mmCIF file with all atom_site columns, C-alpha atoms and ligand atoms in Angstrom:
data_model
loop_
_atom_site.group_PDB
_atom_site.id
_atom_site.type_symbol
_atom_site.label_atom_id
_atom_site.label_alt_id
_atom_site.label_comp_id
_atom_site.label_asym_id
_atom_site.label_entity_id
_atom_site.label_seq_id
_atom_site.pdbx_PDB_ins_code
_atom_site.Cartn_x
_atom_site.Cartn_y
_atom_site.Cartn_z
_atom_site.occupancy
_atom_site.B_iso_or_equiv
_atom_site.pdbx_formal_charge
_atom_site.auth_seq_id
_atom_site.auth_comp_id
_atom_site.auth_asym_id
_atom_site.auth_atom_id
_atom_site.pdbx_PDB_model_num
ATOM   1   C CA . UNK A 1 1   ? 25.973  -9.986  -16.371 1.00 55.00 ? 1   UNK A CA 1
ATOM   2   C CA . UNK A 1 2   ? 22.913  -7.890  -14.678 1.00 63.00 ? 2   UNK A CA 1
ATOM   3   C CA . UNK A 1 3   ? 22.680  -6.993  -11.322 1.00 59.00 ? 3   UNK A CA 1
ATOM   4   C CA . UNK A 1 4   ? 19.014  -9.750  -12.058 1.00 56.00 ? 4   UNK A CA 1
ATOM   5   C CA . UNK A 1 5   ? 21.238  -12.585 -13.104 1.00 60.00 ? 5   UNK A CA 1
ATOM   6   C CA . UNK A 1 6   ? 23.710  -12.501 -10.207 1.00 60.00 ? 6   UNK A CA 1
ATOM   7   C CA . UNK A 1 7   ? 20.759  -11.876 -7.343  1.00 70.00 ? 7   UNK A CA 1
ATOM   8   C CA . UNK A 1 8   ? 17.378  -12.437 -8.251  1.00 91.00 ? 8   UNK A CA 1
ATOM   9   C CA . UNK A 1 9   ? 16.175  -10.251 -5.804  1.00 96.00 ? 9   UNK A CA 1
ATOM   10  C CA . UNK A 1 10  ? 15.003  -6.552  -5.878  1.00 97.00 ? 10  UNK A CA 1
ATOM   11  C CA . UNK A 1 11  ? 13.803  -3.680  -3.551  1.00 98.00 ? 11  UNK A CA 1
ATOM   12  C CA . UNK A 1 12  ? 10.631  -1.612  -4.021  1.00 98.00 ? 12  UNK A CA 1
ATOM   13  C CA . UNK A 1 13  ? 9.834   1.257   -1.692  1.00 99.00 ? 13  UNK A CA 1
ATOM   14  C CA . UNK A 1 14  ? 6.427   3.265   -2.362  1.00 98.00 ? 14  UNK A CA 1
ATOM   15  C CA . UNK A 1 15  ? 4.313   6.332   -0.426  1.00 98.00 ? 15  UNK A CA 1
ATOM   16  C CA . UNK A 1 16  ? 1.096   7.429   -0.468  1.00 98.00 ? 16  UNK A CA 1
ATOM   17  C CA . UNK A 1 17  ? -1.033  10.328  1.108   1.00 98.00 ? 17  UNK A CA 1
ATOM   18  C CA . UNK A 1 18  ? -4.651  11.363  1.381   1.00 98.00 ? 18  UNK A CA 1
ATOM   19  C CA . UNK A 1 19  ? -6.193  14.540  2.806   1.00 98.00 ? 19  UNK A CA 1
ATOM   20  C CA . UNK A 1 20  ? -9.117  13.477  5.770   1.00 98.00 ? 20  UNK A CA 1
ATOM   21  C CA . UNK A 1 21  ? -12.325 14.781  5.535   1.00 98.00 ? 21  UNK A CA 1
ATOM   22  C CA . UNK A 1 22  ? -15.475 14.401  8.445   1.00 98.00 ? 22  UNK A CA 1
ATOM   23  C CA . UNK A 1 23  ? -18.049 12.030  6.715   1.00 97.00 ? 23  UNK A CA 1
ATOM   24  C CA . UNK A 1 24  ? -15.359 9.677   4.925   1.00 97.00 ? 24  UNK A CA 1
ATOM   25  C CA . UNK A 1 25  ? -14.580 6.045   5.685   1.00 97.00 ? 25  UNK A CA 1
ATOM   26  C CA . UNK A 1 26  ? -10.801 5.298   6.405   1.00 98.00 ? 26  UNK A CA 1
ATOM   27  C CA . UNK A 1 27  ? -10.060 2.337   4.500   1.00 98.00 ? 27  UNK A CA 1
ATOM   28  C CA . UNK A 1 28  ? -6.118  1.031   5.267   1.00 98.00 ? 28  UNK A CA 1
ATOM   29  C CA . UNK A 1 29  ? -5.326  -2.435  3.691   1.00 98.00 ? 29  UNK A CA 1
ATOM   30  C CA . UNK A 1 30  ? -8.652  -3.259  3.050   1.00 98.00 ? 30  UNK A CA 1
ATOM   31  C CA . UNK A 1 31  ? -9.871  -2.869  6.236   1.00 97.00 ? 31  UNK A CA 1
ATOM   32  C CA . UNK A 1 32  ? -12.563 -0.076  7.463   1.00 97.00 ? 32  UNK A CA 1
ATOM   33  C CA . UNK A 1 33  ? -11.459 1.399   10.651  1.00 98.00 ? 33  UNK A CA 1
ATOM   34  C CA . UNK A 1 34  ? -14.907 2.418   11.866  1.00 97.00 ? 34  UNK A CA 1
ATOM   35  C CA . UNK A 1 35  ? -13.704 4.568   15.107  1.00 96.00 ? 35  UNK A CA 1
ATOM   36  C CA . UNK A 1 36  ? -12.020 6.701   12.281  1.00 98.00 ? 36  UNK A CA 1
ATOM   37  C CA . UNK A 1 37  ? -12.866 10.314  13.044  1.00 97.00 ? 37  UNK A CA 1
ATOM   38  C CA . UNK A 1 38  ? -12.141 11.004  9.137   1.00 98.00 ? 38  UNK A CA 1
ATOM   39  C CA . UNK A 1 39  ? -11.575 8.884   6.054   1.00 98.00 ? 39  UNK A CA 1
ATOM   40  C CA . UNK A 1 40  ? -9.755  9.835   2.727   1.00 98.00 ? 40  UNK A CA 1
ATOM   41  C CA . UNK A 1 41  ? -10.314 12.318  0.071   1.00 97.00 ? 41  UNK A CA 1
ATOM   42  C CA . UNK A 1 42  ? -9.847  9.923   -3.225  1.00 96.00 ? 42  UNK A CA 1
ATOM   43  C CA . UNK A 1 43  ? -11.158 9.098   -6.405  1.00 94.00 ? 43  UNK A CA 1
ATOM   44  C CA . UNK A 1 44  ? -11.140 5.249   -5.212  1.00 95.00 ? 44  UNK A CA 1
ATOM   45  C CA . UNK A 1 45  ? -11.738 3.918   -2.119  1.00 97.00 ? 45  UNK A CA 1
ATOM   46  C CA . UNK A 1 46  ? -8.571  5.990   -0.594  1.00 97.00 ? 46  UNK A CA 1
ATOM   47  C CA . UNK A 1 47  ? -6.680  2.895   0.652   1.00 98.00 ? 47  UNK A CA 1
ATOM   48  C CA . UNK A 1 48  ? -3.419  4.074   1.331   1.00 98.00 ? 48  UNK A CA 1
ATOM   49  C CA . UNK A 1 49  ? -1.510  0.940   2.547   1.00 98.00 ? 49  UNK A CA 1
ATOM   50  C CA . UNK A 1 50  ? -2.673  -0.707  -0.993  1.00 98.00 ? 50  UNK A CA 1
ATOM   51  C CA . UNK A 1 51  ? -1.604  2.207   -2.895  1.00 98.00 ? 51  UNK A CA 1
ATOM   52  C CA . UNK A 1 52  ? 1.965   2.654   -1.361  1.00 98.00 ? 52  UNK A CA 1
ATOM   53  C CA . UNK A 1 53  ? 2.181   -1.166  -1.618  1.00 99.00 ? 53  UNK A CA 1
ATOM   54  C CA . UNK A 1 54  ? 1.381   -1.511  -5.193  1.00 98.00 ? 54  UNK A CA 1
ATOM   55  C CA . UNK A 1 55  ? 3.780   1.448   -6.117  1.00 98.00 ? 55  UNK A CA 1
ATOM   56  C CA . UNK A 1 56  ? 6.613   -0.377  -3.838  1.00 99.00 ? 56  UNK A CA 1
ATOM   57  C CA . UNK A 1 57  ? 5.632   -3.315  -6.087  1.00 98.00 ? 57  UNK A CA 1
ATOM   58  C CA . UNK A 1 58  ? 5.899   -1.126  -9.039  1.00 98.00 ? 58  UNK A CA 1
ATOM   59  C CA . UNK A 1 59  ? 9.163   0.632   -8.478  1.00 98.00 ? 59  UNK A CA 1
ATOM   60  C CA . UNK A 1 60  ? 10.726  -2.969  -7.456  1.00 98.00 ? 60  UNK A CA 1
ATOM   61  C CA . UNK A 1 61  ? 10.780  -3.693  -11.207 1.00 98.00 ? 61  UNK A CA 1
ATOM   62  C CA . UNK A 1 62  ? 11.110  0.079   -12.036 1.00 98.00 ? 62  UNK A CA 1
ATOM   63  C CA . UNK A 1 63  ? 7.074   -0.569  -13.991 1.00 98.00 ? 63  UNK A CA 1
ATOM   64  C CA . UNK A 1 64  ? 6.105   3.060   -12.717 1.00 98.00 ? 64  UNK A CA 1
ATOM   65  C CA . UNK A 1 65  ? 3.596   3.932   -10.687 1.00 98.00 ? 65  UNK A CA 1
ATOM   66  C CA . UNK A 1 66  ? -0.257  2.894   -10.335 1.00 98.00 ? 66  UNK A CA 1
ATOM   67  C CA . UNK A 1 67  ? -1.175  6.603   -11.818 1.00 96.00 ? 67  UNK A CA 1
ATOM   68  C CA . UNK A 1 68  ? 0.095   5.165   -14.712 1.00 97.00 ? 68  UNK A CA 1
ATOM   69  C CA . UNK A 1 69  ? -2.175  2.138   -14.694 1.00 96.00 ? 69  UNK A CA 1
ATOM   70  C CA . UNK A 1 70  ? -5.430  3.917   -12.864 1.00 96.00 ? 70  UNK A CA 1
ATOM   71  C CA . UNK A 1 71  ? -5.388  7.374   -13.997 1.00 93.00 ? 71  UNK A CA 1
ATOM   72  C CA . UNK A 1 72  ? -7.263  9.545   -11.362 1.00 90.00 ? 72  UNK A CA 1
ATOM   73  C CA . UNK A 1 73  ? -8.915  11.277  -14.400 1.00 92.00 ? 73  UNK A CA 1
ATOM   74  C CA . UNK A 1 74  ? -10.524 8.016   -15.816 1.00 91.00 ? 74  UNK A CA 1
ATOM   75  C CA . UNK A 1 75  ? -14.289 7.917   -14.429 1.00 91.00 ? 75  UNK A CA 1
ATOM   76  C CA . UNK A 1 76  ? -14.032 4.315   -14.469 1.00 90.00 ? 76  UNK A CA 1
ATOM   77  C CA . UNK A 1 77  ? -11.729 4.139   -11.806 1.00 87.00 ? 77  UNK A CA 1
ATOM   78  C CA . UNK A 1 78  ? -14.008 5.987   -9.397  1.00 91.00 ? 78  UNK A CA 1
ATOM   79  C CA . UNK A 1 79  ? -15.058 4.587   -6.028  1.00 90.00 ? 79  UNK A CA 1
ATOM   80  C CA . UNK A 1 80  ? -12.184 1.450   -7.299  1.00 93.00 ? 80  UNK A CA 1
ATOM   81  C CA . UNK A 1 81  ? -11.489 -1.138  -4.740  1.00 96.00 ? 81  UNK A CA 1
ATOM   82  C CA . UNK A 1 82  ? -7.913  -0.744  -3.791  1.00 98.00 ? 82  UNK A CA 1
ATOM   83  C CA . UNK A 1 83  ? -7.120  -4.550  -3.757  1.00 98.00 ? 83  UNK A CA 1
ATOM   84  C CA . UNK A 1 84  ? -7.861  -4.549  -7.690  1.00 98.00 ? 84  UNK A CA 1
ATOM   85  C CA . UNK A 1 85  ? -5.076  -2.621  -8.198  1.00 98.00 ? 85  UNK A CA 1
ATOM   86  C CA . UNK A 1 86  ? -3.332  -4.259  -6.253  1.00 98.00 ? 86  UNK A CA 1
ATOM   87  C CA . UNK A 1 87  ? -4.237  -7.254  -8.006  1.00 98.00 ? 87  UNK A CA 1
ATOM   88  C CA . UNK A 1 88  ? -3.134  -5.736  -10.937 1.00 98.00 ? 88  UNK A CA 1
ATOM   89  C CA . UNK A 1 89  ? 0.691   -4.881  -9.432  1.00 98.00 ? 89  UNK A CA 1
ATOM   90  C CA . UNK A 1 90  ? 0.692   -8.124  -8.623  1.00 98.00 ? 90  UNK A CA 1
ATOM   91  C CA . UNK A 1 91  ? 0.146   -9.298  -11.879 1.00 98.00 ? 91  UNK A CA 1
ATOM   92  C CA . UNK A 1 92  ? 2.317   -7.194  -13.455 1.00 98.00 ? 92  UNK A CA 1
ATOM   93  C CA . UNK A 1 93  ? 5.345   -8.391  -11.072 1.00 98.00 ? 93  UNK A CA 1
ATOM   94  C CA . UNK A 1 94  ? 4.513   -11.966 -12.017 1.00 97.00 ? 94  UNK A CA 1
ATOM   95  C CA . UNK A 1 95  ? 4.863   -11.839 -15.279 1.00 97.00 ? 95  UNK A CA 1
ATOM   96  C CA . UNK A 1 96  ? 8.506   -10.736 -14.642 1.00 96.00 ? 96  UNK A CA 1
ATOM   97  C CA . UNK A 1 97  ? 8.945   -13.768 -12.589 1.00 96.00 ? 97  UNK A CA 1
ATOM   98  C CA . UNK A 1 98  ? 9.013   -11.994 -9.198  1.00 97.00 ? 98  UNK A CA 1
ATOM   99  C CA . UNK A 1 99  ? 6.918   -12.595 -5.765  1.00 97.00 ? 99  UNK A CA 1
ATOM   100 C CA . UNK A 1 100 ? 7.131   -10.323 -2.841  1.00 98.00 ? 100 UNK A CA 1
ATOM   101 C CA . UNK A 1 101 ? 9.132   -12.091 -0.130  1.00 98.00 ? 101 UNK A CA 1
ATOM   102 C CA . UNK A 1 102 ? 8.168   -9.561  2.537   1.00 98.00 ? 102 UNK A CA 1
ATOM   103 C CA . UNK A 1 103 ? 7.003   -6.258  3.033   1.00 98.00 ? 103 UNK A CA 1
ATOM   104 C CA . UNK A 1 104 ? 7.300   -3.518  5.548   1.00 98.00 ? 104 UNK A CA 1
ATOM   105 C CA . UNK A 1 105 ? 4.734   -0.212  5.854   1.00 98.00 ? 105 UNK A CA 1
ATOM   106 C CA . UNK A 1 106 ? 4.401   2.426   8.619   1.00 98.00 ? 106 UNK A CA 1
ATOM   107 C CA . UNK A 1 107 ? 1.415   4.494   8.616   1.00 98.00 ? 107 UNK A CA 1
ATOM   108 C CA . UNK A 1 108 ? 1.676   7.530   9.991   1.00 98.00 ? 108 UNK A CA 1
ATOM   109 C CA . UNK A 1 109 ? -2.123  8.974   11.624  1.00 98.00 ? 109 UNK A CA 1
ATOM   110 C CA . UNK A 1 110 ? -3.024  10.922  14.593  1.00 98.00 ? 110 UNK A CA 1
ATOM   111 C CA . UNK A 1 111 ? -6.295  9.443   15.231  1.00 97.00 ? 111 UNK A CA 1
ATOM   112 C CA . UNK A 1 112 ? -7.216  7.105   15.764  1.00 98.00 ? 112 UNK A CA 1
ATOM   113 C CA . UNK A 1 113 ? -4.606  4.955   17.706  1.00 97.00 ? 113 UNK A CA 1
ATOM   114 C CA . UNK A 1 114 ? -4.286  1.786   15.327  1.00 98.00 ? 114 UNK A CA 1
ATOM   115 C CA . UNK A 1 115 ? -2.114  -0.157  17.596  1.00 98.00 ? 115 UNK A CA 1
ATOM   116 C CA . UNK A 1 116 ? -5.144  -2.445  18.571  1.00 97.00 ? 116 UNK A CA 1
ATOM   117 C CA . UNK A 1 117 ? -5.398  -3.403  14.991  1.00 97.00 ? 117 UNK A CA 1
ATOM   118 C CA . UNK A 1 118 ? -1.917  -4.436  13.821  1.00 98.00 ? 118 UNK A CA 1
ATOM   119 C CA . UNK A 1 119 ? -2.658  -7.851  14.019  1.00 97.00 ? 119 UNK A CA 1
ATOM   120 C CA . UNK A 1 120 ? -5.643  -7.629  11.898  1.00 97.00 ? 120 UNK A CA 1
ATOM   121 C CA . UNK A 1 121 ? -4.226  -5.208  9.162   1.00 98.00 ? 121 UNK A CA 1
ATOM   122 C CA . UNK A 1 122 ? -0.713  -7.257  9.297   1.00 98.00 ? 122 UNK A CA 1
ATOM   123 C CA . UNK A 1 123 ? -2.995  -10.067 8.399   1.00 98.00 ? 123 UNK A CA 1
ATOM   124 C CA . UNK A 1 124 ? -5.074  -8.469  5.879   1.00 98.00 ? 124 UNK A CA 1
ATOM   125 C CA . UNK A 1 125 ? -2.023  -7.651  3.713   1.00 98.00 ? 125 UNK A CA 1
ATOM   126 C CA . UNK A 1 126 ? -0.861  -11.010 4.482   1.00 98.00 ? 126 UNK A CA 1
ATOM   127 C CA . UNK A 1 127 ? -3.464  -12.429 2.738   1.00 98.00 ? 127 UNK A CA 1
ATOM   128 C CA . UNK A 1 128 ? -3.969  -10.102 -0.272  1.00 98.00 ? 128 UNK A CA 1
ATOM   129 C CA . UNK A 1 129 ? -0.088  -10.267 -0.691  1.00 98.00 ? 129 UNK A CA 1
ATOM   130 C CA . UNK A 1 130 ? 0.479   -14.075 -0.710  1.00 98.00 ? 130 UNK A CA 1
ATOM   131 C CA . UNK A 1 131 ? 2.446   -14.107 2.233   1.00 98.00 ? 131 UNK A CA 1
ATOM   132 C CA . UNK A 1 132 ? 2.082   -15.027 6.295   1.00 97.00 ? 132 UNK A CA 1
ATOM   133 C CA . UNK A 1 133 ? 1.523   -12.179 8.546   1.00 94.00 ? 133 UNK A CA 1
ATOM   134 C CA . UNK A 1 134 ? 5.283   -12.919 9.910   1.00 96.00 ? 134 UNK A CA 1
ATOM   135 C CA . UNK A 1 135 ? 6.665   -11.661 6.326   1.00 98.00 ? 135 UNK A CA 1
ATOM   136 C CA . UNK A 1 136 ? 4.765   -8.597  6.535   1.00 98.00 ? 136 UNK A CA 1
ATOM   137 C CA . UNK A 1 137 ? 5.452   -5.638  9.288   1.00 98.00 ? 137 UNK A CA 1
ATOM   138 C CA . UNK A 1 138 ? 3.459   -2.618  9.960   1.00 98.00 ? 138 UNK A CA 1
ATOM   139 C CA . UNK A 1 139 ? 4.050   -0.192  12.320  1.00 98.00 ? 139 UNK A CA 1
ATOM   140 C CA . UNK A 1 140 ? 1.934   3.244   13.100  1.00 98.00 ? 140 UNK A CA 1
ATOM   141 C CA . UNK A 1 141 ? 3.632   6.446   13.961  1.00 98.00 ? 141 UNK A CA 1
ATOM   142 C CA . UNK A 1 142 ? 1.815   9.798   14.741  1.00 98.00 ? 142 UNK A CA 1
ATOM   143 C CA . UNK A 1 143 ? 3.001   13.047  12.950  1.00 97.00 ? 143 UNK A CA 1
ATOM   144 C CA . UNK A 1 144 ? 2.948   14.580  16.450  1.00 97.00 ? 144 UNK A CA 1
ATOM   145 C CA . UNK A 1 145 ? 0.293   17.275  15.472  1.00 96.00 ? 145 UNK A CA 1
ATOM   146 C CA . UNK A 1 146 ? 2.721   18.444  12.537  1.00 97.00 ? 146 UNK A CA 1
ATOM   147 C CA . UNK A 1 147 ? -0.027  16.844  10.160  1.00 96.00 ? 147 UNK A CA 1
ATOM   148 C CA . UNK A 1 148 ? -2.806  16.235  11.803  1.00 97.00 ? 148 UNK A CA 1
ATOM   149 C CA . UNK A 1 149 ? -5.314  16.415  8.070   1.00 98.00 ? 149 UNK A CA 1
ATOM   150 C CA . UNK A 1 150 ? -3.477  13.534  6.134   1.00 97.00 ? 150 UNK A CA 1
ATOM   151 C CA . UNK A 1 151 ? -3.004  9.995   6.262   1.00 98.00 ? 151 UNK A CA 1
ATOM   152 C CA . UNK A 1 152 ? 0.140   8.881   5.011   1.00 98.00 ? 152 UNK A CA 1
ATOM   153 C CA . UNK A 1 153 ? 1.840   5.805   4.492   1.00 98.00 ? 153 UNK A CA 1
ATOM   154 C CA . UNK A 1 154 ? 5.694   4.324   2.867   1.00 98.00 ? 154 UNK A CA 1
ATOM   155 C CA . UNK A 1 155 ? 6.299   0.636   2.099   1.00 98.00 ? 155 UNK A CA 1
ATOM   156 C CA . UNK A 1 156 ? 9.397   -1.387  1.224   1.00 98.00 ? 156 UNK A CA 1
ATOM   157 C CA . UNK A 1 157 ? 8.749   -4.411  -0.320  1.00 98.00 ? 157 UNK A CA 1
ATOM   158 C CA . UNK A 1 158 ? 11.563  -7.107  -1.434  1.00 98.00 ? 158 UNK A CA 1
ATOM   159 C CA . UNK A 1 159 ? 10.614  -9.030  -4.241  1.00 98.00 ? 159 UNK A CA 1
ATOM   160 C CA . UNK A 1 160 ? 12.384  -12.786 -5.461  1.00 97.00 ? 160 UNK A CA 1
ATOM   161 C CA . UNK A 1 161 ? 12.794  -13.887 -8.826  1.00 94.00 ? 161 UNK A CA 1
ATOM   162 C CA . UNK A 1 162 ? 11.332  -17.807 -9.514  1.00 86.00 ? 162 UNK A CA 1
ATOM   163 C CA . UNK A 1 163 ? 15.077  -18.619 -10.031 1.00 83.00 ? 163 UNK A CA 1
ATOM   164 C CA . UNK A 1 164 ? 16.391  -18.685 -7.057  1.00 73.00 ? 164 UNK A CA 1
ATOM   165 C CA . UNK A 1 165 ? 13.614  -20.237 -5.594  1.00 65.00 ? 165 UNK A CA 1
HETATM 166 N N1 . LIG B 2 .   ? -2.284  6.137   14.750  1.00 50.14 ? 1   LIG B N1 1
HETATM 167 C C1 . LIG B 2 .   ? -1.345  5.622   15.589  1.00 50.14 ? 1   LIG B C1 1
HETATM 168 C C2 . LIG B 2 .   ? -0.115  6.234   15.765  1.00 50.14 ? 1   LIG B C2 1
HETATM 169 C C3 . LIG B 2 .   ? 0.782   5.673   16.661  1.00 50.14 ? 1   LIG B C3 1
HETATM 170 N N2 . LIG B 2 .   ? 0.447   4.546   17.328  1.00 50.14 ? 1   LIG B N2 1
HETATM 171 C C4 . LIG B 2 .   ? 1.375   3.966   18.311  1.00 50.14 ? 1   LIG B C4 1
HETATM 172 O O1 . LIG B 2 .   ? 1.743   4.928   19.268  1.00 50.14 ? 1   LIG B O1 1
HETATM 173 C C5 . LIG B 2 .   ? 3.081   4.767   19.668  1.00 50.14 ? 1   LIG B C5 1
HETATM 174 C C6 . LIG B 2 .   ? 3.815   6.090   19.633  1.00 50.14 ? 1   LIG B C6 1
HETATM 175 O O2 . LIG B 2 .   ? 3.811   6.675   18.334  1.00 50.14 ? 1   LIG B O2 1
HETATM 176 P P1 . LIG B 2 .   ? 4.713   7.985   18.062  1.00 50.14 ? 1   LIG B P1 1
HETATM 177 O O3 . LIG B 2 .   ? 4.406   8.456   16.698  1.00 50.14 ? 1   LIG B O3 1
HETATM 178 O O4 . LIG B 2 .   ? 4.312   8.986   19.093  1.00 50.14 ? 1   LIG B O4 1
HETATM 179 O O5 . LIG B 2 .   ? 6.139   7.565   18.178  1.00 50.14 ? 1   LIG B O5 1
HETATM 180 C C7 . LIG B 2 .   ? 3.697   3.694   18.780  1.00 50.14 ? 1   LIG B C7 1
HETATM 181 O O6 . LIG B 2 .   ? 3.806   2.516   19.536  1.00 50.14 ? 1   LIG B O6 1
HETATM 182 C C8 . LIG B 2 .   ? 2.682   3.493   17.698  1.00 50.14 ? 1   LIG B C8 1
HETATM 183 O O7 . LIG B 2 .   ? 2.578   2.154   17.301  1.00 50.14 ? 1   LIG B O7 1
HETATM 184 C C9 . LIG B 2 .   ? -0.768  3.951   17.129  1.00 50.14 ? 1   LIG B C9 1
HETATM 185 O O8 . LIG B 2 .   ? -1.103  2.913   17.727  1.00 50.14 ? 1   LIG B O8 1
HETATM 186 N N3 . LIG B 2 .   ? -1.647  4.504   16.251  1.00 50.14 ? 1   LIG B N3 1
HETATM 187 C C1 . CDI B 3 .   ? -5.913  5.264   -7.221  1.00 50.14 ? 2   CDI B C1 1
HETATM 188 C C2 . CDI B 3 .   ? -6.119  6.493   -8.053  1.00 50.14 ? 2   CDI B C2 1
HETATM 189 C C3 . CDI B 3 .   ? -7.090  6.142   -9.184  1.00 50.14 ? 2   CDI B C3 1
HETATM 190 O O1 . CDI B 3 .   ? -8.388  5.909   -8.689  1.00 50.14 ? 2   CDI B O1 1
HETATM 191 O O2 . CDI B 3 .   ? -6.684  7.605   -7.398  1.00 50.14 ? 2   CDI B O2 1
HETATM 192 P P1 . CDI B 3 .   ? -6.719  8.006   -5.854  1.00 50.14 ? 2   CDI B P1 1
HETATM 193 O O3 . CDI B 3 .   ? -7.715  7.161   -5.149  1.00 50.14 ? 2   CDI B O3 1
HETATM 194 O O4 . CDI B 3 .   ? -6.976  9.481   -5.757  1.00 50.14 ? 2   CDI B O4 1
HETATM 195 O O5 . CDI B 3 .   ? -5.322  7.622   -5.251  1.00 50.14 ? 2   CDI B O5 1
HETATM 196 P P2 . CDI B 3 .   ? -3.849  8.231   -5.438  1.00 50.14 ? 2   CDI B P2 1
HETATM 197 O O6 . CDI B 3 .   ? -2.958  7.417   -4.559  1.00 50.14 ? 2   CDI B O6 1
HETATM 198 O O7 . CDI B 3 .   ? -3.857  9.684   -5.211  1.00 50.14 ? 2   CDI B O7 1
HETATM 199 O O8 . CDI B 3 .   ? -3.422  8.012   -6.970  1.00 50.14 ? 2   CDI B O8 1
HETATM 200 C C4 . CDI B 3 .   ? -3.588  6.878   -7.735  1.00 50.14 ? 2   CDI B C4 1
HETATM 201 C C5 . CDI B 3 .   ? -4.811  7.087   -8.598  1.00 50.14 ? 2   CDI B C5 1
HETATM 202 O O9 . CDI B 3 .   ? -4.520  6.818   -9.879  1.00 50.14 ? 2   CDI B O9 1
#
């Protein structure tokens, strides 16, 4: 019998990472944070919460990772929303029976402090994920100055199969 059978749950962890650049918004889980100094070089909108989420999502099922699914060279992906692919992990994680049950992400920025905002980004995952804000944790870190030109975030995710619900 499969590890599947026995416990129907499974662990996804995903990262992402964007270079800043003056004259960019920062977009982290679908929220602009508008006293950004710098926002993310990307061919979407840059949102690296949702892309470290969705590839936590991903690698819970081992279904790869969002390049896969959103090539950066496809045009049509250009300027994407980040909660459409998103949408999209989700999807694909549904249709092997599986929910996320909770998630945790830590974004790691210099500037600006993001402390102010937990609640609302906590709550803007929340609601894009299907869960309440209590099932999903965020916490910020700084790189103390050791990367001061990236954004970067990691996510574990823990997913449940319909079967043991
Ligand atoms: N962009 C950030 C980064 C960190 N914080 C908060 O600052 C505290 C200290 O972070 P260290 O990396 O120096 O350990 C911690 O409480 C973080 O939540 C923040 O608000 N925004
Ligand atoms: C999202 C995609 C596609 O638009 O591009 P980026 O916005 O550059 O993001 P990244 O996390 O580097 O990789 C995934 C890409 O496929």
């Amino acid at each position: 019998m499969t590890a599947a059978a026995l416990l129907p749950l499974r662990i996804g962890y995903g990262e992402d990472a964007h270079r800043l650049e003056v004259g960019r918004p920062l977009i982290l889980a679908a929220t602009e944070i508008e006293d950004a100094p710098r926002g993310s070089v990307a061919h979407s909108d840059g949102d690296a919460v949702l892309h470290a989420v969705s590839d936590a999502l991903l690698s819970g099922l081992a279904l790869g990772d969002i390049g896969q699914y959103f090539p950066d060279t496809d045009p049509q992906w250009a300027g994407l929303a980040s909660g459409h692919i998103l949408q999209r992990c989700l999807e694909l994680v549904a249709e092997q029976g599986y929910r996320p049950l909770n998630v945790a992400v830590v974004v790691t920025l210099d500037q600006p402090k993001l402390g102010v905002r937990r609640g609302q980004i906590a709550q803007a995952l929340a609601s894009l994920l299907g869960l309440a804000s209590s099932e999903v944790g965020v916490s910020f870190k700084t790189s103390e100055g050791l990367a001061p030109d990236h954004v970067q975030v990691r996510c574990t995710v823990l997913l449940g199969h319909q079967s043991g619900q």
